[in-house]
Coordinates of C-alpha atoms in Angstrom, one line a residue:
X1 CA 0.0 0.0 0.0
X2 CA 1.2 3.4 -0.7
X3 CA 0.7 6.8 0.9
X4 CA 2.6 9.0 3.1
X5 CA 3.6 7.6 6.3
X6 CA 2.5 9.5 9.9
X7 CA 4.6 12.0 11.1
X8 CA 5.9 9.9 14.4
X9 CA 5.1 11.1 17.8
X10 CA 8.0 13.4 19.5
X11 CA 9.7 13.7 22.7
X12 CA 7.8 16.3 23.5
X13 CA 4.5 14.5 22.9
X14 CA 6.1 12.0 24.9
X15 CA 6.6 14.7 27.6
X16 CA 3.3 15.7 27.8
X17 CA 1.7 12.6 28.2
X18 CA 3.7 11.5 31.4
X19 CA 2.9 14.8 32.8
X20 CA -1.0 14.7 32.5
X21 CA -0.8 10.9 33.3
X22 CA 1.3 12.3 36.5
X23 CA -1.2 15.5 37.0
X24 CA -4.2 12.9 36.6
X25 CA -2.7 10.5 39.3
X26 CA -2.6 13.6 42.0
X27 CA -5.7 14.6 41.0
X28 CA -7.1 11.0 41.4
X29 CA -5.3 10.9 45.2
X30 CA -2.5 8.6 44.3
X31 CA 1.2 8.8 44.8
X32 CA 2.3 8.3 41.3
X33 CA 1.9 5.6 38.7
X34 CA 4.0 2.5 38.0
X35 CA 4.0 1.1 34.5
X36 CA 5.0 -2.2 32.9
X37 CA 6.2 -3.4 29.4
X38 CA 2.6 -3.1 27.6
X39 CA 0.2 -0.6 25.3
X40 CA 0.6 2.1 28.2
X41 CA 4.2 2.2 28.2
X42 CA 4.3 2.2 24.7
X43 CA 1.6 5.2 24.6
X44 CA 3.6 6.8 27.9
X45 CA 7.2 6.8 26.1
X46 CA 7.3 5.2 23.1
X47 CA 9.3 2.7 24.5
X48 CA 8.4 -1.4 23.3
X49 CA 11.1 -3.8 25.4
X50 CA 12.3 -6.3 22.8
X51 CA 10.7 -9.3 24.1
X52 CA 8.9 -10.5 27.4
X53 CA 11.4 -11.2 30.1
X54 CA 11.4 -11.9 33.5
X55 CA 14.0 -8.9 34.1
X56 CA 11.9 -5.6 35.7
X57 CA 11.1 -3.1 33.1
X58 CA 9.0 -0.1 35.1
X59 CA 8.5 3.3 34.7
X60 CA 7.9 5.4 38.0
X61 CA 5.5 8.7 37.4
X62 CA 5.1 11.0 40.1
X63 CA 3.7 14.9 40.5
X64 CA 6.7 17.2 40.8
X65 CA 9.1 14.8 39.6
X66 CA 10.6 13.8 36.5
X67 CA 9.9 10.6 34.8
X68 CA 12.0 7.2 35.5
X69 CA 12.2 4.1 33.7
X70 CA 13.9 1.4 35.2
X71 CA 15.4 -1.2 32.8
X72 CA 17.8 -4.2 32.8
X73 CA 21.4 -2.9 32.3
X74 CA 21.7 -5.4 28.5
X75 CA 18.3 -3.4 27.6
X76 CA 19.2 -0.2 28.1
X77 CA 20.3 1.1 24.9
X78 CA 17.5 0.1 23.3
X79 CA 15.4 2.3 25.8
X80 CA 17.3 4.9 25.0
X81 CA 16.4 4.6 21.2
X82 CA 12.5 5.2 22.2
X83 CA 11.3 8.7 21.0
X84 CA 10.1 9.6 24.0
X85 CA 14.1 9.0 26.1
X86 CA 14.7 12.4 25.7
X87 CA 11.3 13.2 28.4
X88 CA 12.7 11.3 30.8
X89 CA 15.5 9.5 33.1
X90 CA 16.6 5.6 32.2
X91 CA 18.1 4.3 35.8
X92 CA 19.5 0.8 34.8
X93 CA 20.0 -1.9 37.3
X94 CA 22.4 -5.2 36.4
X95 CA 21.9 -8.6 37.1
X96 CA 23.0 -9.9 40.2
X97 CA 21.1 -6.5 42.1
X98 CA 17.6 -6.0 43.4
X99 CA 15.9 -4.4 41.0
X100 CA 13.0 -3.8 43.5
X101 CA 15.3 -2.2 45.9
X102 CA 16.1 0.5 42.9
X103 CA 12.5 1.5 42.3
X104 CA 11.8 1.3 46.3
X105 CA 13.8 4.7 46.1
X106 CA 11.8 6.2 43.4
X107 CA 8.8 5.7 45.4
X108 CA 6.6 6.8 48.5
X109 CA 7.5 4.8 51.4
X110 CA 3.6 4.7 52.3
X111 CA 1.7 6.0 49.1
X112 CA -1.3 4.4 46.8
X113 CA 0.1 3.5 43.4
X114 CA -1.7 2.9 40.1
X115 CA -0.1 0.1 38.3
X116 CA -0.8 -0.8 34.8
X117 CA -2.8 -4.2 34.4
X118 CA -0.1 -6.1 32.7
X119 CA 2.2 -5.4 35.3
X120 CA 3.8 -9.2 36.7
X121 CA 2.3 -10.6 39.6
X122 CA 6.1 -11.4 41.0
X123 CA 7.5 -7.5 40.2
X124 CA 3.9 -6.2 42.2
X125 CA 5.0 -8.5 44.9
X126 CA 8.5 -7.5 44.6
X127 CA 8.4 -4.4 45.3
X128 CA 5.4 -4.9 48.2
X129 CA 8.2 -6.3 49.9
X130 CA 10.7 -3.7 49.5
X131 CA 7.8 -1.6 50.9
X132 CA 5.6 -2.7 53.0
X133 CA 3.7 0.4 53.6
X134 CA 2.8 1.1 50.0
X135 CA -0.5 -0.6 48.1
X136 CA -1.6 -0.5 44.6
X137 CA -4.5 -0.3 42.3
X138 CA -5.1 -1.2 38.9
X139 CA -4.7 1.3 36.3
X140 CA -8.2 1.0 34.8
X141 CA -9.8 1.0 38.6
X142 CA -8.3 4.6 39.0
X143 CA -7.8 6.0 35.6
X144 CA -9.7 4.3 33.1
X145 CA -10.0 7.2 30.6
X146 CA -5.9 7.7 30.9
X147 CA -5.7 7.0 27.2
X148 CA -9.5 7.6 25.8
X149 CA -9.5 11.2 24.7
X150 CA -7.3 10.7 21.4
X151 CA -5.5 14.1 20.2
X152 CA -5.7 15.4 16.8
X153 CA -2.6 13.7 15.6
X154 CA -3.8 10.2 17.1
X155 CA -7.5 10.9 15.5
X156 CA -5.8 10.8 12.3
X157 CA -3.9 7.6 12.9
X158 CA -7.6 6.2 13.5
X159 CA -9.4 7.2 10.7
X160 CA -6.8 6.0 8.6
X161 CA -7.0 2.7 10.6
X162 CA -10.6 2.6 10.0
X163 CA -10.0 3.5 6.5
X164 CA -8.0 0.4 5.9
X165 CA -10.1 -1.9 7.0
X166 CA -13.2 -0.5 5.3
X167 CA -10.8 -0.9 1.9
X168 CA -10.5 -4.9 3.2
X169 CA -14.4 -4.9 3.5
X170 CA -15.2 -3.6 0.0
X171 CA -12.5 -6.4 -1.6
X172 CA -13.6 -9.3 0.8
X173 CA -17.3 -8.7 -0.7
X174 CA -16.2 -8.9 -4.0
X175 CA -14.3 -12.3 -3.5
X176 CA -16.4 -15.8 -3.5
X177 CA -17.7 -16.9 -0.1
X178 CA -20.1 -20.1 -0.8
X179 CA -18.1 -23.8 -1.0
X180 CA -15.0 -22.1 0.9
X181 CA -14.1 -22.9 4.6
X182 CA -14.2 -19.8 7.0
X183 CA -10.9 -20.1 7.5
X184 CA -10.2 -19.5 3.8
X185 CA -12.4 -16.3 4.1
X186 CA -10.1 -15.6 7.3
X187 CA -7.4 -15.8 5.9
X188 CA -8.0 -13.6 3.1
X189 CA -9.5 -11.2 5.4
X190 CA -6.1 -11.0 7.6
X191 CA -4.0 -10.7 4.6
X192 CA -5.9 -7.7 3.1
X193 CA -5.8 -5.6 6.3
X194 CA -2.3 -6.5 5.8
X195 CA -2.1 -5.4 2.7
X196 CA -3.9 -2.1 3.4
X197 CA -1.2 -0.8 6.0
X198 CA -1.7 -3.2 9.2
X199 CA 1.0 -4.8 10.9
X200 CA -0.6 -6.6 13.2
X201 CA -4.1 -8.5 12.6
X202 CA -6.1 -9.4 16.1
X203 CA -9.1 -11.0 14.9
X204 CA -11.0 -12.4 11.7
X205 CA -14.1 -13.6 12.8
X206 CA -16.0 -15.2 10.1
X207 CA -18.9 -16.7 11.7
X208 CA -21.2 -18.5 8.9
X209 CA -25.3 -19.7 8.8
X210 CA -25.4 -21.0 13.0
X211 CA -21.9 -20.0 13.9
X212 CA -23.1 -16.7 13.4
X213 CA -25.4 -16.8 16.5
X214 CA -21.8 -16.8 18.4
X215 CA -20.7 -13.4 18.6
X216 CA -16.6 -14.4 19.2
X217 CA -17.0 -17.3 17.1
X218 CA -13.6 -18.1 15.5
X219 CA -13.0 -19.1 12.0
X220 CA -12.9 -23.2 11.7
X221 CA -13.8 -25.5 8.8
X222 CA -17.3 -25.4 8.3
X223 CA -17.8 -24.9 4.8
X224 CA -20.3 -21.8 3.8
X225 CA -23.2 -22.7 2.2
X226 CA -25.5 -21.0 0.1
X227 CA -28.7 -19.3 1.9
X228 CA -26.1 -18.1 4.6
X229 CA -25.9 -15.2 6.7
X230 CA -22.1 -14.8 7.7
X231 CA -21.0 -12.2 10.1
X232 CA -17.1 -10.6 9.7
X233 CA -15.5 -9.2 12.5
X234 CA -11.9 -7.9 11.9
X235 CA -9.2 -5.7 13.5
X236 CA -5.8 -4.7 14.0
X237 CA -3.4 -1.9 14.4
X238 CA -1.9 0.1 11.8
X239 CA 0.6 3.0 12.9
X240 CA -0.4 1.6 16.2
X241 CA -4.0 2.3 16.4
X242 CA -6.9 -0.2 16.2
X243 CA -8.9 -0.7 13.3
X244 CA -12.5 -2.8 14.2
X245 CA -15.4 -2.9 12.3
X246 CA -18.5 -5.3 11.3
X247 CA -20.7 -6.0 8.6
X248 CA -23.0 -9.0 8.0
X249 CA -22.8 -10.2 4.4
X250 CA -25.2 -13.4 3.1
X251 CA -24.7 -16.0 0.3
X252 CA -27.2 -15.4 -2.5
X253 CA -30.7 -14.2 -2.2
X254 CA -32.0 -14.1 1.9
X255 CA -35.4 -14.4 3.2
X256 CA -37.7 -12.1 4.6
X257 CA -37.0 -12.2 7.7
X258 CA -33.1 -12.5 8.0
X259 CA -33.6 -9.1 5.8
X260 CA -35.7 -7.7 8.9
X261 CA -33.5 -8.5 11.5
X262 CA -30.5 -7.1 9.4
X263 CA -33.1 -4.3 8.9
X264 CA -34.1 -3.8 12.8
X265 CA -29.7 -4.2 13.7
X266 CA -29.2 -1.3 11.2
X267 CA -31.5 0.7 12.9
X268 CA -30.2 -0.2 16.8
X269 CA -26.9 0.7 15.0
X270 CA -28.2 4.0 13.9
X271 CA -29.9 5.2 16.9
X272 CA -26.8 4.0 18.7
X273 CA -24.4 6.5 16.9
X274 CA -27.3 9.2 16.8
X275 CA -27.0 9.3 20.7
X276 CA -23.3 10.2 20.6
X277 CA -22.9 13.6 21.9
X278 CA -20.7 15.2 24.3
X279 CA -21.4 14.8 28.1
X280 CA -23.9 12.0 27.5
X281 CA -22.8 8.8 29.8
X282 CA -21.6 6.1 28.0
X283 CA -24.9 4.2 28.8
X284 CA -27.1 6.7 27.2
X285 CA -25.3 4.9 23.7
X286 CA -26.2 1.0 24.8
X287 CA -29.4 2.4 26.0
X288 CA -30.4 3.5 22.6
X289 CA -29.4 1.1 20.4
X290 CA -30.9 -1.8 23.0
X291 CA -34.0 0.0 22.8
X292 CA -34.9 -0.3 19.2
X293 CA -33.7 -4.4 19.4
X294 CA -36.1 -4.8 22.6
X295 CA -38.9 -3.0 21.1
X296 CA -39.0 -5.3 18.2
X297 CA -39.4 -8.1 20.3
X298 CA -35.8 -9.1 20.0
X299 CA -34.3 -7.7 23.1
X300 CA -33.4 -11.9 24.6
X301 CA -31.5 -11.7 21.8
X302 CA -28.7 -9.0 22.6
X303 CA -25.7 -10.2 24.4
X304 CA -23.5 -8.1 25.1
X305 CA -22.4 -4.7 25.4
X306 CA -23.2 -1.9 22.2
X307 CA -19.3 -0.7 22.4
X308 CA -16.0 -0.6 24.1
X309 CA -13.0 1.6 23.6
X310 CA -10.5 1.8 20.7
X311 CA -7.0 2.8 21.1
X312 CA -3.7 1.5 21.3
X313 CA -5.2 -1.6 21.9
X314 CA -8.6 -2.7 20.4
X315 CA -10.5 -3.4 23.4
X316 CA -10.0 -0.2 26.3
X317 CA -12.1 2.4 28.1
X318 CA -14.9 3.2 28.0
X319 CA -17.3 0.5 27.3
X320 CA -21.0 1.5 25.9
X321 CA -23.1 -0.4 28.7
X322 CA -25.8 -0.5 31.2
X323 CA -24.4 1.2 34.3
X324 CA -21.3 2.9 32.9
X325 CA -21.8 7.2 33.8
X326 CA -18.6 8.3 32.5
X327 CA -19.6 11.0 30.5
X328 CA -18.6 11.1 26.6
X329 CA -16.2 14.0 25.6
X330 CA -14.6 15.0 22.3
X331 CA -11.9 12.8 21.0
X332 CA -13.4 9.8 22.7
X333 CA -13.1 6.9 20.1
X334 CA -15.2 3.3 20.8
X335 CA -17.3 1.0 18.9
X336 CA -20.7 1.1 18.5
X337 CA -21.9 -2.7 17.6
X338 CA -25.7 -3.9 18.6
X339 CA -26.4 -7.5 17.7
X340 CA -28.7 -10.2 17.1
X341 CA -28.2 -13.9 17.5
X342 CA -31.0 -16.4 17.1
X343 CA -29.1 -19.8 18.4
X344 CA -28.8 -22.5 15.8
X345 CA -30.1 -20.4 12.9
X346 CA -27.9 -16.8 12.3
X347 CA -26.9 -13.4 13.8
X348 CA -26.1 -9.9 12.7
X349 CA -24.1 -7.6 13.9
X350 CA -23.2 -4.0 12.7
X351 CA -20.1 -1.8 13.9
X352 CA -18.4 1.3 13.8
X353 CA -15.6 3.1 15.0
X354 CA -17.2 6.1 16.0
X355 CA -15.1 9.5 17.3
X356 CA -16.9 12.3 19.8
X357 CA -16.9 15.5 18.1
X358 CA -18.1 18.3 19.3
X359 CA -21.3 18.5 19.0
X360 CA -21.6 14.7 18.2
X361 CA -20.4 11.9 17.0
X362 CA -17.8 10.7 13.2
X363 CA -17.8 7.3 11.9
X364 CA -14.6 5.9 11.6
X365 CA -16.2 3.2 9.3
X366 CA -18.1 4.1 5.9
X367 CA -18.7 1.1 4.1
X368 CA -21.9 0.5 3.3
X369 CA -24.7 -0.9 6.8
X370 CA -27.2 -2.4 3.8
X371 CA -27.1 -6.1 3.4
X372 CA -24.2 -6.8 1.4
X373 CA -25.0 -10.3 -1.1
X374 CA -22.1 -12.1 -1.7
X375 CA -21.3 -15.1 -4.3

């Protein structure tokens, strides 16, 4: 694929993301945040270790001071490499020391830490040792919207994420479905999102006729027969932000009613995005697409959530469901995907990326929400 490739994020973007995740930990009443090898400490720094090891790899934010990132002596250099070195300090500890007994000194004798979810149980326990007084929290407990509100630079990595897979969508349709395995149709799927900028593919769900009534169905072997409904699900990253959409394609001519219950999730899907707006709570969204499925009788039928957050990762803060009050605010990205599965005979499901705008809500996604019939 050509095109003209992002400008990369600087230092100084770097820099001001540990300083509001810093300013956001005070504000939240903790002591500072600790973060492990993962999607925040690449978003934090810039910084991706070059493989999982045992070794502790931490960074150590606190208000008032600068940024630290601990790292293994032999992995050092590399940290140094990361666009966002320059923002902070690299202390390096070598084998044979206590790596826990480094950060201890970074840190609060007695303070409430955030740590990132992926931190290691043994490093958590680690360091509860070297300090005793201290206790932590997970990072999406205390601040779940951390990474939510995208900037302008990272809205454009996501559009063009969204982009890319909507380009796989509109060649997938054109390619045969009926006699091939799902896995064929999987695989096709993973290498055009490939093809169209991603380097790394999550998920291909190709869920055909009953499989479709499982909404994380994985490909397998059942062969796709004519007079089926298939429902694609598909995702990645590109430039390092997540691409997920869905659209619900059937082999040769459907009947009646799978075209109303297409139909009736095109609505939900609609009135979904038509409730995106800023400072309504994420709930507001599920309400309103799980409305229109209810109302039509269908409601049993819904089984999960209408959305979740999209990111650096494809599945984050906030999720669209029941119960959820965090309030939407510009820059916001998430699905929005209602759903219909009728066990043992077919589902639907629709998605989105959709952005908060100002006075709204932006699909990330534009292929077309009509039932799509495929060969």
């Amino acid at each position: 694929m050509t095109g003209t490739a992002p400008a990369p994020f600087t230092a100084d973007d770097y820099r001001a993301r540990m300083a509001r995740a810093a300013r956001e930990a005070a504000d939240a009443g903790l002591a500072g945040l600790l973060v492990a090898p993962g999607p925040d400490l690449v978003w934090l720094t810039g910084y991706a270790p070059p493989a999982a090891t045992e070794r502790l790899t931490l960074l150590a934010l606190a208000p008032g001071h600068d940024p630290v990132l601990v790292v293994p002596t032999l992995e050092a250099p590399d940290a140094a490499k990361a666009a966002g070195a320059p923002a902070l300090t690299l202390r390096d500890w070598t084998d044979g020391k206590d790596p826990y007994a480094v950060t201890a000194g970074l840190l609060e004798p007695r303070g409430r830490f955030g740590v990132s979810d992926n931190t290691w149980a043994m490093h958590l326990l680690g360091l509860q040792r070297a300090l005793p007084g201290t206790s932590y929290a997970a990072l999406t407990e205390v601040l779940p919207m951390l990474r939510a509100v995208k900037d302008p630079a990272e809205l454009e990595l996501m559009a063009a994420a969204g982009a890319a897979a909507d380009r796989a969508f509109e060649e997938i349709r054109t390619m045969p479905f009926g006699g091939r395995r799902e896995s064929e149709v999987g695989a096709d799927l993973a290498g055009l999102l490939r093809r169209f900028g991603h380097s790394q593919v999550d998920f291909t769900i190709v869920a055909s006729g009953p499989n479709g009534a499982n909404p994380h169905h994985e490909v397998g072997d059942r062969v796709i027969a004519r007079g089926d409904m298939v429902v694609l699900d598909f995702g990645g990253l590109k430039d390092g932000y997540g691409s997920d959409t869905s659209r619900t394609v059937h082999v040769g001519e459907p009947t009646d009613e799978e075209r109303r219950v297409h139909d009736l999730v095109r609505e939900a899907q609609e009135a979904g995005f038509r409730a995106v707006r800023p400072g309504v709570a994420c709930q507001e969204v599920d309400r309103a697409a799980r409305a229109v499925i209810a109302d039509a009788g269908y409601g049993a039928y819904f089984i999960h959530r209408t959305g979740h957050g999209i990111g650096v990762t494809t599945h984050e803060p906030p999720y669209m469901i029941e119960g959820e009050e965090q309030p939407l605010v510009p820059g916001m990205c998430f699905s929005v995907e209602p759903g219909v599965y009728l066990p043992g005979r077919f589902g639907v499901r629709i998605e989105d990326i959709v952005t908060v705008t100002e006075d709204g809500g932006r699909r990330l996604n534009d292929t077309t929400r009509e039932l799509v019939v495929v060969d």
